[in-house]
Short mmCIF file of C-alpha atoms in Angstrom, two decimals:
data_model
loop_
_atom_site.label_atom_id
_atom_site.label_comp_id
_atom_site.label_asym_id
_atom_site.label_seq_id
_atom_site.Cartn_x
_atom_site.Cartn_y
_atom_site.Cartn_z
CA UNK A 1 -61.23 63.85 -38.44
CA UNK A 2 -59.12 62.97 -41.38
CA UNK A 3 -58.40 64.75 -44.32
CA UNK A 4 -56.81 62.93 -47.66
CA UNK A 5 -54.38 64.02 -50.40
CA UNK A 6 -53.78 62.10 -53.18
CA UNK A 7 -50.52 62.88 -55.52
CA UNK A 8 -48.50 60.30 -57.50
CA UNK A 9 -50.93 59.70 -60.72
CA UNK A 10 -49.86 60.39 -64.30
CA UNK A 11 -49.83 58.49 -67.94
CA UNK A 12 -48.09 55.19 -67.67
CA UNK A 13 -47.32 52.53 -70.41
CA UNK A 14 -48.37 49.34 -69.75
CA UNK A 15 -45.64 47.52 -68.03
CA UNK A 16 -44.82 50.30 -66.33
CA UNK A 17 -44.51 51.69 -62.67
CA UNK A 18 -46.34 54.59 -60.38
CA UNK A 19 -46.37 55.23 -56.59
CA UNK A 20 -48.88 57.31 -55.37
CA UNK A 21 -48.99 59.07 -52.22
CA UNK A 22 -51.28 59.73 -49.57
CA UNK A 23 -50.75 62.59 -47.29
CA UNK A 24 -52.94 63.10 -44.45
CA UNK A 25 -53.62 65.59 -41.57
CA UNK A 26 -55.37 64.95 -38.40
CA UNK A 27 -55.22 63.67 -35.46
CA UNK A 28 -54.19 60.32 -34.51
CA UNK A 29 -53.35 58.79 -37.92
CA UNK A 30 -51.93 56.05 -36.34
CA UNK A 31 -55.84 55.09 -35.06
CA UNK A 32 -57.13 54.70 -38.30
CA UNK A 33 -56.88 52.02 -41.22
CA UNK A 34 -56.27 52.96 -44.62
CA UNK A 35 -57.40 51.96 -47.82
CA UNK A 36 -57.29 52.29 -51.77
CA UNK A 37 -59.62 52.30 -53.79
CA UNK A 38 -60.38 52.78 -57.82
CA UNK A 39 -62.99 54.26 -60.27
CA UNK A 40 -62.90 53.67 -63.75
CA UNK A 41 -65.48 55.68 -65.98
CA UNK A 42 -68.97 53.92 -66.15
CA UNK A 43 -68.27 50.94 -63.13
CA UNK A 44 -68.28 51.35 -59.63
CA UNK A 45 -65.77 52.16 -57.09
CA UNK A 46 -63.87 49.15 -56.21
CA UNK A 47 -61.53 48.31 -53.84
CA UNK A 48 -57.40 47.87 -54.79
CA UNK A 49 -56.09 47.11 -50.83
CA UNK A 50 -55.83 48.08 -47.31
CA UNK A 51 -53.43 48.21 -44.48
CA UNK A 52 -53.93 47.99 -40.76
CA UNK A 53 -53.00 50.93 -38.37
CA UNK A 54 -49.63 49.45 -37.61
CA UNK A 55 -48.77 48.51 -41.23
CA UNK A 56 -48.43 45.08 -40.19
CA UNK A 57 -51.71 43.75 -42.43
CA UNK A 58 -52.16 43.81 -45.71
CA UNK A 59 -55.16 42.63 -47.66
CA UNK A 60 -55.22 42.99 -52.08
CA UNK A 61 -57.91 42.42 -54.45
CA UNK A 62 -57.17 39.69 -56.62
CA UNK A 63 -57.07 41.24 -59.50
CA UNK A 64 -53.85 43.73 -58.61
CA UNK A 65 -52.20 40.98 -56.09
CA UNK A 66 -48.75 40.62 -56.70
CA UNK A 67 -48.07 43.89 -58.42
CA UNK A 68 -49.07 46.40 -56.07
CA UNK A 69 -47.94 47.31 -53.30
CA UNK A 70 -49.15 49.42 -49.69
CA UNK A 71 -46.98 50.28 -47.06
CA UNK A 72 -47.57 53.64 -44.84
CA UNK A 73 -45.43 55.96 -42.68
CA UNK A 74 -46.95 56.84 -39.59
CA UNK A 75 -44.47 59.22 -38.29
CA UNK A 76 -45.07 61.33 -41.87
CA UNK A 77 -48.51 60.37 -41.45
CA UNK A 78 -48.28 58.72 -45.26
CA UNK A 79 -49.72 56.04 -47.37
CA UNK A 80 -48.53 54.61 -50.42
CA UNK A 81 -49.56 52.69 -53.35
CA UNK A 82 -46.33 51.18 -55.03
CA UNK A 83 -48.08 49.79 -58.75
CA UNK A 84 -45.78 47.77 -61.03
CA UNK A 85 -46.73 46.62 -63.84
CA UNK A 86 -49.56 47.86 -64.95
CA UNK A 87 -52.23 47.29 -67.46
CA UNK A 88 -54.63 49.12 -69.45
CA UNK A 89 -57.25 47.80 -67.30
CA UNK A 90 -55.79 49.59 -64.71
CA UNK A 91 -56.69 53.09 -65.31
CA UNK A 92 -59.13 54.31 -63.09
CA UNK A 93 -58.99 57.60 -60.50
CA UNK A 94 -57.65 56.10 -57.27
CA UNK A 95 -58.40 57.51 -53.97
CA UNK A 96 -57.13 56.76 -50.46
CA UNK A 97 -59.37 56.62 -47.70
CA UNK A 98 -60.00 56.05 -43.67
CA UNK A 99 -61.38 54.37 -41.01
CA UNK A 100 -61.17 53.78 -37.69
CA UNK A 101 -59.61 50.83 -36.13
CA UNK A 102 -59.72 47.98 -38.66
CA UNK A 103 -59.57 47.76 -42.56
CA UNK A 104 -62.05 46.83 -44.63
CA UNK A 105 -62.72 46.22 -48.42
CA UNK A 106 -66.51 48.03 -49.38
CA UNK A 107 -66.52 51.80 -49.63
CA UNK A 108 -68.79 52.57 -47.82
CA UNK A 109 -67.31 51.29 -45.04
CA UNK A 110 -64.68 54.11 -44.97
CA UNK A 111 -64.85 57.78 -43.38
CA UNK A 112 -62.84 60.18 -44.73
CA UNK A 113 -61.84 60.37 -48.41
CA UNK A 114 -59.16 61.90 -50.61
CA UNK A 115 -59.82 63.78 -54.21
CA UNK A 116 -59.00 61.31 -56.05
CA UNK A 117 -55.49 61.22 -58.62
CA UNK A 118 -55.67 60.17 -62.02
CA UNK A 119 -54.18 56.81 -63.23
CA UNK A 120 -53.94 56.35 -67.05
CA UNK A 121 -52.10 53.27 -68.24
CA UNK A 122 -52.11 53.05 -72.38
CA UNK A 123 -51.45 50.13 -74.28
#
């Protein structure tokens, strides 16, 4: 098993930047795929991007391509979500989550799940 911590989130202007963190604990990290995802209030969780177990594979949703960013650590057994800049639109509670083997893009087809930080982006 995995278990997910989320830290990074915080009130951003638009235009700005945030990296949020994903610390996890477990065995094996390097077995699993990771993956973002976002919730804004009233729509459905949606997914942001995902990165292979070696870090080598990257896949984005269109709609944050080009300004965000994942990369992971798998000696510190870390994720990251580097966001530049953002828009209002943006604001959601993001949450990191896991899988085994190969990344994917629909909830449900991940494991293990952070908390969930806070991402507020005003105009």
């Amino acid at each position: 098993q995995v278990q997910l911590v989320e830290s990074g989130g915080g009130l951003v202007q638009a235009g700005g930047s945030l990296r949020l963190s994903c610390a996890a604990s477990g065995r094996s990290f390097s077995n699993y795929a990771l993956g973002w995802f976002r919730q804004a209030p009233g729509k459905e969780r949606e997914f942001v991007g995902a990165i292979s177990r070696s870090g080598g594979g990257t896949d984005y949703a269109d709609s944050v391509k080009g300004r965000f960013t994942i990369s992971r650590d798998n000696a510190k057994n870390t994720v990251s979500l580097q966001m530049n800049s953002l828009k209002p639109e943006d604001t959601a509670v993001y949450y990191c989550a896991a899988r085994l083997l190969l990344k994917r893009s629909k909830p449900d087809e991940y494991d293990y799940w952070g908390q969930g930080t806070q991402v507020t982006v005003s105009s």
